[in-house]
PDB file of C-alpha atoms in Angstrom:
ATOM      1  CA  MET A  70      16.721   6.560  -3.208  1.00  0.00           C
ATOM      2  CA  ASP A  71      15.544   6.611   0.404  1.00  0.00           C
ATOM      3  CA  PRO A  72      13.408   3.846   2.006  1.00  0.00           C
ATOM      4  CA  ASP A  73      10.164   5.829   1.744  1.00  0.00           C
ATOM      5  CA  GLU A  74      10.673   6.396  -1.974  1.00  0.00           C
ATOM      6  CA  LYS A  75      11.372   2.680  -2.481  1.00  0.00           C
ATOM      7  CA  GLU A  76       8.180   1.897  -0.565  1.00  0.00           C
ATOM      8  CA  MET A  77       6.198   4.305  -2.760  1.00  0.00           C
ATOM      9  CA  HIS A  78       7.478   2.655  -5.937  1.00  0.00           C
ATOM     10  CA  ARG A  79       6.717  -0.807  -4.511  1.00  0.00           C
ATOM     11  CA  ILE A  80       3.149   0.166  -3.635  1.00  0.00           C
ATOM     12  CA  ILE A  81       2.418   1.721  -7.022  1.00  0.00           C
ATOM     13  CA  LYS A  82       3.886  -1.272  -8.864  1.00  0.00           C
ATOM     14  CA  CYS A  83       2.009  -3.713  -6.642  1.00  0.00           C
ATOM     15  CA  TRP A  84      -1.383  -2.105  -7.137  1.00  0.00           C
ATOM     16  CA  ALA A  85      -0.787  -1.742 -10.892  1.00  0.00           C
ATOM     17  CA  LEU A  86      -0.684  -5.541 -11.061  1.00  0.00           C
ATOM     18  CA  ALA A  87      -4.192  -5.709  -9.565  1.00  0.00           C
ATOM     19  CA  GLU A  88      -5.753  -5.523 -13.017  1.00  0.00           C
ATOM     20  CA  LYS A  89      -3.853  -8.637 -14.099  1.00  0.00           C
ATOM     21  CA  ARG A  90      -4.014 -10.711 -10.910  1.00  0.00           C
ATOM     22  CA  ALA A  91      -6.410 -11.379  -8.057  1.00  0.00           C
ATOM     23  CA  LYS A  92      -7.224  -8.021  -6.453  1.00  0.00           C
ATOM     24  CA  HIS A  93      -7.356  -9.331  -2.886  1.00  0.00           C
ATOM     25  CA  LEU A  94      -3.785 -10.665  -3.158  1.00  0.00           C
ATOM     26  CA  CYS A  95      -2.588  -7.364  -4.596  1.00  0.00           C
ATOM     27  CA  ALA A  96      -4.400  -5.447  -1.854  1.00  0.00           C
ATOM     28  CA  PHE A  97      -2.621  -7.459   0.835  1.00  0.00           C
ATOM     29  CA  GLU A  98       0.731  -7.006  -0.954  1.00  0.00           C
ATOM     30  CA  THR A  99       0.126  -3.275  -1.346  1.00  0.00           C
ATOM     31  CA  LEU A 100      -0.436  -2.955   2.392  1.00  0.00           C
ATOM     32  CA  GLY A 101       2.648  -5.080   3.032  1.00  0.00           C
ATOM     33  CA  LEU A 102       0.695  -7.915   4.646  1.00  0.00           C
ATOM     34  CA  ARG A 103       1.145 -10.840   2.269  1.00  0.00           C
ATOM     35  CA  ARG A 104       4.276 -12.907   2.455  1.00  0.00           C
ATOM     36  CA  PRO A 105       5.179 -15.278  -0.394  1.00  0.00           C
ATOM     37  CA  GLY A 106       4.073 -18.807   0.406  1.00  0.00           C
ATOM     38  CA  SER A 107       1.830 -17.747   3.264  1.00  0.00           C
ATOM     39  CA  CYS A 108      -1.781 -18.922   3.344  1.00  0.00           C
ATOM     40  CA  VAL A 109      -2.770 -17.000   6.467  1.00  0.00           C
ATOM     41  CA  LYS A 110      -5.253 -14.198   5.818  1.00  0.00           C
ATOM     42  CA  PRO A 111      -4.572 -11.081   7.939  1.00  0.00           C
ATOM     43  CA  SER A 112      -7.334  -9.894  10.248  1.00  0.00           C
ATOM     44  CA  GLN A 113      -9.263  -6.699   9.594  1.00  0.00           C
ATOM     45  CA  ALA A 114      -7.474  -5.041  12.523  1.00  0.00           C
ATOM     46  CA  GLU A 115      -4.074  -5.920  11.022  1.00  0.00           C
ATOM     47  CA  CYS A 116      -5.165  -4.492   7.662  1.00  0.00           C
ATOM     48  CA  ARG A 117      -6.405  -1.281   9.250  1.00  0.00           C
ATOM     49  CA  LYS A 118      -3.183  -0.876  11.254  1.00  0.00           C
ATOM     50  CA  ALA A 119      -1.030  -1.427   8.140  1.00  0.00           C
ATOM     51  CA  TRP A 120      -3.141   1.083   6.196  1.00  0.00           C
ATOM     52  CA  GLN A 121      -2.800   3.720   8.923  1.00  0.00           C
ATOM     53  CA  ARG A 122       0.962   3.154   9.169  1.00  0.00           C
ATOM     54  CA  LEU A 123       1.456   3.546   5.418  1.00  0.00           C
ATOM     55  CA  CYS A 124      -0.792   6.610   5.184  1.00  0.00           C
ATOM     56  CA  MET A 125       1.167   8.355   7.921  1.00  0.00           C
ATOM     57  CA  ARG A 126       4.534   7.336   6.482  1.00  0.00           C
ATOM     58  CA  LEU A 127       3.828   8.169   2.831  1.00  0.00           C
ATOM     59  CA  HIS A 128       1.509  11.171   3.124  1.00  0.00           C
ATOM     60  CA  PRO A 129       2.258  13.876   0.510  1.00  0.00           C
ATOM     61  CA  ASP A 130       2.570  16.552   3.209  1.00  0.00           C
ATOM     62  CA  ARG A 131       5.588  14.691   4.613  1.00  0.00           C
ATOM     63  CA  HIS A 132       7.242  14.380   1.185  1.00  0.00           C
ATOM     64  CA  SER A 133       6.918  17.780  -0.453  1.00  0.00           C
ATOM     65  CA  GLU A 134       9.904  17.139  -2.751  1.00  0.00           C
ATOM     66  CA  ARG A 135       8.192  14.010  -4.177  1.00  0.00           C
ATOM     67  CA  ASP A 136       4.604  15.195  -4.019  1.00  0.00           C
ATOM     68  CA  ALA A 137       3.333  13.437  -7.178  1.00  0.00           C
ATOM     69  CA  LEU A 138       4.891  10.109  -6.230  1.00  0.00           C
ATOM     70  CA  ALA A 139       3.606  10.326  -2.644  1.00  0.00           C
ATOM     71  CA  THR A 140       0.115  11.228  -3.874  1.00  0.00           C
ATOM     72  CA  GLU A 141       0.024   8.225  -6.220  1.00  0.00           C
ATOM     73  CA  ALA A 142       1.316   5.867  -3.510  1.00  0.00           C
ATOM     74  CA  THR A 143      -1.274   7.156  -1.033  1.00  0.00           C
ATOM     75  CA  ARG A 144      -3.995   6.714  -3.658  1.00  0.00           C
ATOM     76  CA  CYS A 145      -2.935   3.102  -4.224  1.00  0.00           C
ATOM     77  CA  VAL A 146      -2.883   2.400  -0.476  1.00  0.00           C
ATOM     78  CA  ASN A 147      -6.398   3.852  -0.155  1.00  0.00           C
ATOM     79  CA  LEU A 148      -7.664   1.798  -3.124  1.00  0.00           C
ATOM     80  CA  ALA A 149      -6.283  -1.354  -1.517  1.00  0.00           C
ATOM     81  CA  LYS A 150      -7.964  -0.449   1.781  1.00  0.00           C
ATOM     82  CA  ASP A 151     -11.261   0.296   0.048  1.00  0.00           C
ATOM     83  CA  TYR A 152     -11.116  -3.030  -1.765  1.00  0.00           C
ATOM     84  CA  LEU A 153     -10.498  -4.976   1.463  1.00  0.00           C
ATOM     85  CA  PHE A 154     -13.095  -3.123   3.543  1.00  0.00           C
TER      86      PHE A 154
END
């Protein structure tokens, strides 16, 4: 399993927990911005930069062999971004 595939699974799992936990915490975790034990809220610019980085890295066009997984991960990243903005 390559690093991008691990990241896709992490994002999907993270956003799936949003129904059970606080959505804003899951949104930050999905974008890779929340560290355990940290109370600092990332700025909007940091969130936007993380969203852009993940969208470019996990876009389905870049992962044709794992198209369904990449599409789901991108959807979760976009849902997290929409929730925060």
